[in-house]
CSV table of C-alpha atoms in Angstrom, one decimal:
chain,number,residue,atom,x,y,z
A,1,MET,CA,-5.9,18.4,0.5
A,2,SER,CA,-9.2,20.1,1.1
A,3,LEU,CA,-9.9,18.6,4.5
A,4,GLU,CA,-10.6,20.8,7.4
A,5,ILE,CA,-7.8,19.3,9.4
A,6,MET,CA,-5.2,20.6,7.0
A,7,ARG,CA,-6.1,24.1,8.0
A,8,ASP,CA,-5.4,23.4,11.6
A,9,PRO,CA,-2.4,25.6,12.6
A,10,ARG,CA,-1.2,22.9,14.9
A,11,ILE,CA,-0.9,20.5,11.9
A,12,ARG,CA,0.8,23.1,9.8
A,13,SER,CA,3.3,23.8,12.5
A,14,VAL,CA,4.7,20.2,12.6
A,15,GLU,CA,8.2,19.9,11.1
A,16,TRP,CA,8.3,17.2,8.4
A,17,LYS,CA,10.5,18.3,5.5
A,18,ASP,CA,13.7,17.1,7.3
A,19,LEU,CA,12.2,13.6,7.1
A,20,LEU,CA,12.0,13.5,3.3
A,21,LYS,CA,15.6,12.5,2.6
A,22,LEU,CA,16.6,8.9,2.7
A,23,THR,CA,20.2,7.7,3.3
A,24,PRO,CA,21.7,5.2,0.9
A,25,TRP,CA,21.2,2.4,3.4
A,26,GLU,CA,17.5,3.3,3.9
A,27,ILE,CA,17.0,3.3,0.1
A,28,ALA,CA,18.7,-0.1,-0.2
A,29,LYS,CA,16.7,-1.6,2.7
A,30,GLU,CA,13.4,-0.3,1.2
A,31,LEU,CA,14.2,-1.7,-2.3
A,32,LEU,CA,15.3,-5.1,-1.0
A,33,LEU,CA,12.6,-5.4,1.6
A,34,VAL,CA,10.4,-7.8,-0.4
A,35,PHE,CA,13.1,-10.3,-1.5
A,36,PRO,CA,13.9,-12.3,1.7
A,37,TRP,CA,10.1,-13.0,2.1
A,38,LEU,CA,9.6,-13.8,-1.5
A,39,ILE,CA,12.6,-16.2,-1.5
A,40,ALA,CA,11.5,-17.9,1.7
A,41,SER,CA,7.9,-18.5,0.4
A,42,LEU,CA,9.2,-19.9,-2.8
A,43,VAL,CA,11.7,-22.2,-1.1
A,44,LEU,CA,9.1,-23.5,1.3
A,45,ALA,CA,6.6,-24.0,-1.6
A,46,HIS,CA,9.3,-25.8,-3.7
A,47,HIS,CA,9.7,-28.3,-0.9
A,48,GLY,CA,5.9,-28.8,-0.6
A,49,TYR,CA,5.5,-26.9,2.7
A,50,TYR,CA,2.6,-24.8,1.3
A,51,PHE,CA,1.1,-24.2,4.7
A,52,PHE,CA,4.3,-22.8,6.1
A,53,ALA,CA,4.9,-20.8,2.9
A,54,LEU,CA,1.7,-18.8,3.7
A,55,ALA,CA,3.4,-16.7,6.4
A,56,PRO,CA,6.3,-15.4,4.3
A,57,SER,CA,3.9,-14.9,1.3
A,58,PHE,CA,1.7,-12.7,3.5
A,59,VAL,CA,4.8,-10.7,4.6
A,60,PHE,CA,6.0,-10.4,1.0
A,61,PHE,CA,2.6,-9.0,0.0
A,62,LEU,CA,2.6,-6.6,3.0
A,63,CYS,CA,6.1,-5.4,2.2
A,64,GLY,CA,5.2,-5.1,-1.5
A,65,LEU,CA,2.4,-2.8,-0.5
A,66,ARG,CA,4.8,-0.7,1.5
A,67,VAL,CA,7.3,-0.4,-1.3
A,68,VAL,CA,4.8,0.3,-4.0
A,69,HIS,CA,2.9,2.7,-1.7
A,70,ASN,CA,6.1,4.8,-1.4
A,71,ALA,CA,6.6,4.4,-5.2
A,72,TYR,CA,3.1,6.0,-5.8
A,73,HIS,CA,4.4,9.1,-4.1
A,74,TYR,CA,7.9,8.9,-5.5
A,75,VAL,CA,9.5,8.8,-2.1
A,76,LEU,CA,11.7,5.7,-2.5
A,77,GLY,CA,14.8,8.0,-2.8
A,78,ILE,CA,15.5,6.9,-6.4
A,79,SER,CA,14.8,8.6,-9.7
A,80,ARG,CA,11.3,8.7,-11.2
A,81,PRO,CA,12.2,6.4,-14.2
A,82,ALA,CA,13.6,3.9,-11.7
A,83,THR,CA,10.5,4.2,-9.6
A,84,GLU,CA,8.3,3.4,-12.6
A,85,TRP,CA,10.2,0.2,-13.1
A,86,VAL,CA,9.8,-0.7,-9.4
A,87,MET,CA,6.0,-0.4,-9.9
A,88,TYR,CA,6.2,-2.5,-13.0
A,89,PHE,CA,8.2,-5.3,-11.3
A,90,LEU,CA,5.7,-5.4,-8.3
A,91,SER,CA,2.8,-5.3,-10.7
A,92,VAL,CA,3.9,-8.6,-12.2
A,93,MET,CA,4.9,-10.2,-8.9
A,94,MET,CA,1.7,-9.1,-7.1
A,95,LEU,CA,-0.7,-9.4,-10.0
A,96,SER,CA,-2.1,-5.8,-10.0
A,97,ALA,CA,-1.4,-2.9,-12.4
A,98,MET,CA,0.4,-0.6,-10.0
A,99,HIS,CA,0.4,2.4,-12.3
A,100,ALA,CA,-3.4,2.1,-12.3
A,101,LEU,CA,-3.5,1.8,-8.5
A,102,GLN,CA,-1.2,4.8,-8.3
A,103,GLN,CA,-3.8,7.0,-10.0
A,104,THR,CA,-6.6,5.7,-7.8
A,105,HIS,CA,-4.5,6.2,-4.7
A,106,LEU,CA,-3.5,9.8,-5.5
A,107,HIS,CA,-7.2,10.5,-6.2
A,108,HIS,CA,-8.0,8.9,-2.8
A,109,HIS,CA,-5.7,11.5,-1.2
A,110,LYS,CA,-7.4,14.4,-2.9
A,111,HIS,CA,-11.0,13.1,-2.2
A,112,CYS,CA,-10.4,11.1,1.0
A,113,LEU,CA,-13.7,9.3,2.1
A,114,GLY,CA,-15.7,11.3,-0.5
A,115,GLU,CA,-18.4,9.9,-2.8
A,116,ASP,CA,-15.9,9.6,-5.6
A,117,ASP,CA,-13.2,7.9,-3.5
A,118,VAL,CA,-13.2,4.3,-5.0
A,119,GLU,CA,-10.2,3.2,-2.9
A,120,ALA,CA,-12.0,3.9,0.3
A,121,ALA,CA,-15.3,2.2,-0.8
A,122,SER,CA,-14.9,-0.6,1.7
A,123,ALA,CA,-14.3,1.7,4.7
A,124,MET,CA,-17.9,2.3,5.3
A,125,MET,CA,-18.8,-1.4,5.4
A,126,PRO,CA,-18.8,-3.8,8.3
A,127,GLY,CA,-15.5,-5.8,8.3
A,128,TRP,CA,-17.0,-9.0,7.0
A,129,LYS,CA,-18.5,-7.1,4.0
A,130,ALA,CA,-15.2,-5.6,3.3
A,131,VAL,CA,-13.7,-9.1,3.0
A,132,LEU,CA,-16.4,-10.2,0.6
A,133,PHE,CA,-16.1,-7.0,-1.4
A,134,GLY,CA,-12.5,-7.8,-2.1
A,135,PRO,CA,-12.8,-9.3,-5.6
A,136,ARG,CA,-15.0,-6.5,-6.8
A,137,PHE,CA,-12.7,-3.9,-5.2
A,138,TYR,CA,-9.8,-5.4,-7.2
A,139,TYR,CA,-11.7,-4.7,-10.4
A,140,LEU,CA,-13.0,-1.2,-9.4
A,141,ILE,CA,-9.8,0.4,-8.3
A,142,GLN,CA,-7.9,-0.6,-11.5
A,143,LYS,CA,-10.9,0.5,-13.6
A,144,LYS,CA,-10.9,3.9,-11.9
A,145,GLY,CA,-7.1,4.1,-12.2
A,146,ILE,CA,-7.3,3.7,-16.0
A,147,GLU,CA,-10.0,6.4,-16.2
A,148,LEU,CA,-7.8,8.8,-14.2
A,149,ALA,CA,-4.6,8.0,-16.1
A,150,ASN,CA,-3.0,10.1,-18.8
A,151,ALA,CA,-1.6,8.7,-22.0
A,152,ARG,CA,1.9,7.9,-20.6
A,153,GLN,CA,0.4,6.3,-17.5
A,154,ARG,CA,-1.9,4.2,-19.7
A,155,ARG,CA,1.0,2.8,-21.6
A,156,TRP,CA,2.6,1.6,-18.4
A,157,ILE,CA,-0.8,0.1,-17.3
A,158,ALA,CA,-1.1,-1.7,-20.7
A,159,ALA,CA,2.4,-3.1,-20.3
A,160,GLU,CA,1.6,-4.2,-16.8
A,161,PHE,CA,-1.6,-5.9,-17.7
A,162,ALA,CA,0.0,-7.6,-20.7
A,163,SER,CA,2.9,-8.9,-18.6
A,164,ILE,CA,0.6,-10.1,-15.8
A,165,ILE,CA,-1.6,-12.0,-18.3
A,166,LEU,CA,1.5,-13.5,-19.9
A,167,TRP,CA,3.1,-14.4,-16.5
A,168,VAL,CA,-0.1,-16.0,-15.1
A,169,GLY,CA,-0.7,-17.9,-18.4
A,170,LEU,CA,2.8,-19.3,-18.4
A,171,VAL,CA,2.7,-20.3,-14.8
A,172,LEU,CA,-0.7,-21.9,-14.7
A,173,PHE,CA,-0.9,-23.5,-18.1
A,174,VAL,CA,2.6,-23.9,-19.6
A,175,LEU,CA,5.3,-24.2,-16.9
A,176,ASP,CA,5.2,-27.2,-14.6
A,177,ILE,CA,6.7,-25.4,-11.6
A,178,PRO,CA,4.4,-25.9,-8.5
A,179,MET,CA,6.1,-23.2,-6.4
A,180,LEU,CA,5.2,-20.6,-9.0
A,181,LYS,CA,1.7,-21.9,-9.2
A,182,TYR,CA,1.5,-21.5,-5.5
A,183,HIS,CA,2.9,-17.9,-5.6
A,184,VAL,CA,0.4,-16.8,-8.3
A,185,ILE,CA,-2.6,-18.3,-6.3
A,186,ALA,CA,-1.3,-16.7,-3.1
A,187,MET,CA,-1.1,-13.3,-4.7
A,188,MET,CA,-4.6,-13.7,-6.2
A,189,VAL,CA,-5.9,-14.3,-2.7
A,190,GLY,CA,-3.9,-11.4,-1.3
A,191,GLN,CA,-5.4,-9.0,-3.9
A,192,CYS,CA,-8.9,-10.2,-2.9
A,193,LEU,CA,-8.2,-9.3,0.7
A,194,THR,CA,-6.7,-5.9,0.1
A,195,ALA,CA,-10.1,-4.1,0.6
A,196,PHE,CA,-10.1,-5.3,4.2
A,197,PHE,CA,-6.4,-5.3,5.2
A,198,ALA,CA,-5.2,-2.3,3.3
A,199,VAL,CA,-8.3,0.0,3.4
A,200,TRP,CA,-10.9,-1.0,6.0
A,201,THR,CA,-8.4,-1.4,8.8
A,202,VAL,CA,-7.1,2.1,8.4
A,203,HIS,CA,-10.3,4.0,7.5
A,204,HIS,CA,-13.3,2.3,9.1
A,205,ASP,CA,-15.4,4.6,11.2
A,206,CYS,CA,-13.5,7.7,10.1
A,207,ASP,CA,-14.8,10.9,8.5
A,208,ARG,CA,-13.7,13.8,6.3
A,209,SER,CA,-14.0,16.5,8.9
A,210,HIS,CA,-11.7,15.2,11.6
A,211,TYR,CA,-10.6,11.6,11.9
A,212,ILE,CA,-9.6,11.0,8.3
A,213,ALA,CA,-7.7,7.8,9.1
A,214,ARG,CA,-6.5,5.6,11.8
A,215,THR,CA,-3.0,5.2,13.2
A,216,ILE,CA,-0.9,2.9,15.4
A,217,ARG,CA,1.1,3.5,18.5
A,218,ASN,CA,1.9,0.0,19.8
A,219,PRO,CA,5.6,-0.5,18.9
A,220,ILE,CA,5.3,-4.3,18.7
A,221,LYS,CA,2.2,-4.2,16.4
A,222,SER,CA,3.9,-1.5,14.3
A,223,MET,CA,7.0,-3.7,13.9
A,224,ILE,CA,4.8,-6.6,12.8
A,225,VAL,CA,3.1,-4.6,10.1
A,226,PHE,CA,6.4,-2.9,9.0
A,227,ASP,CA,5.1,0.6,10.1
A,228,MET,CA,2.4,0.5,7.4
A,229,PHE,CA,-0.4,1.7,9.8
A,230,PHE,CA,0.8,5.2,10.6
A,231,HIS,CA,-2.0,6.1,8.3
A,232,VAL,CA,-3.2,9.4,9.6
A,233,GLU,CA,0.4,10.6,9.4
A,234,HIS,CA,0.6,9.4,5.8
A,235,HIS,CA,-2.5,11.3,4.8
A,236,LEU,CA,-1.4,14.5,6.5
A,237,TYR,CA,2.2,14.3,5.1
A,238,PRO,CA,2.1,11.9,2.1
A,239,LYS,CA,5.7,12.9,1.0
A,240,VAL,CA,7.2,11.4,4.2
A,241,PRO,CA,8.6,7.9,3.5
A,242,THR,CA,7.2,5.0,5.5
A,243,CYS,CA,10.5,4.4,7.3
A,244,HIS,CA,10.2,7.9,8.9
A,245,LEU,CA,6.6,7.9,9.9
A,246,ALA,CA,7.3,6.7,13.4
A,247,LYS,CA,9.4,9.8,14.0
A,248,LEU,CA,6.6,11.9,12.5
A,249,SER,CA,4.0,10.3,14.7
A,250,LYS,CA,5.8,11.5,17.8
A,251,ARG,CA,5.8,15.1,16.5
A,252,LEU,CA,2.1,14.8,15.6
A,253,ASP,CA,1.3,13.6,19.1
A,254,GLU,CA,2.9,16.7,20.6
A,255,ALA,CA,0.9,19.0,18.2
A,256,ALA,CA,-2.4,17.2,18.1
A,257,PRO,CA,-2.5,14.2,20.5
A,258,GLU,CA,-6.2,13.6,19.9
A,259,LEU,CA,-5.5,12.3,16.4
A,260,SER,CA,-3.9,9.2,17.8
A,261,LYS,CA,-7.1,8.1,19.6
A,262,MET,CA,-8.4,6.4,16.4
A,263,GLN,CA,-6.0,3.5,16.4
A,264,VAL,CA,-5.7,0.3,14.3
A,265,TYR,CA,-6.2,-2.7,16.5
C-alpha cells in the first residue's frame, strides 16, 4: 500500500503474522455463520411474518459481507478453489457478482480514497446522499470489477451473473414460493444500501495521508456488527481474518493509539 501511514515504523513493528492461522473450529464458524440467519429469515417469511424476518435478513446480509470479505483476501482458512465456490454461492444468495466485487475491493486497497477508487465513491458524500447513491453504486462497483478482472475471473463473473439472473427469474416469475420472493427483494434492498452501511460508515471524513479508515472500540457495538468495523486494522493488515481483528486492534492501540480516535458510531 502506498499510503504514508504504512511507512510509519510503529505500524511496521506491530506483530500480526501469528493472527493469520485459523483453527478448524474458527474455519467452521466462519463458513457456517450465515446459515442460522438465512434459515431464520426464511422460516419467518414462510409463516408470513415479513416484518420480523427483516432483522435476521439484515444479519444474514451483514454476515455474508463478512464471509465474502474474508474470501476476497483468501483468509477463510480453506483452499483457493473452495474459496471461489464460497464467493459463487454468496453471489447467488446475495445477488451480486462477488468475483467482480473482489477485484474492485482489492483495487480499493491499493488506491484507497483515491480518484480511481470506485468502492469508496460514497465516502466523500453526506450520509443521506450515500443512501441515495446506493443503486448506482451497485452498478459501478461491478462494472469496475469486470474491467479489472482477468480472463479466469471474468469466467467466474459471467457464471455468477448468469446464475443470479436465472435464480431471480425463477423466484419472481416461475416459482410460487413467497418466502423466496421475500428473500430476493430483501437482498435487492440490501445491495442498494451497501454504499452507506459498508462504505460510508467506515470511510467518511477520512483521508489518504493519515486516517484512511474508521474503527470500533465499543465491545457491544462490535459484537452487534460481528467485528466488521475494525476497518483501519483491516486496511493496514488485510491478511488478518476478521475473527482476529479485535486482538489486532489492541496491539495497534499500543503502537499508534491515535488511529482509534476515528471511530464508527
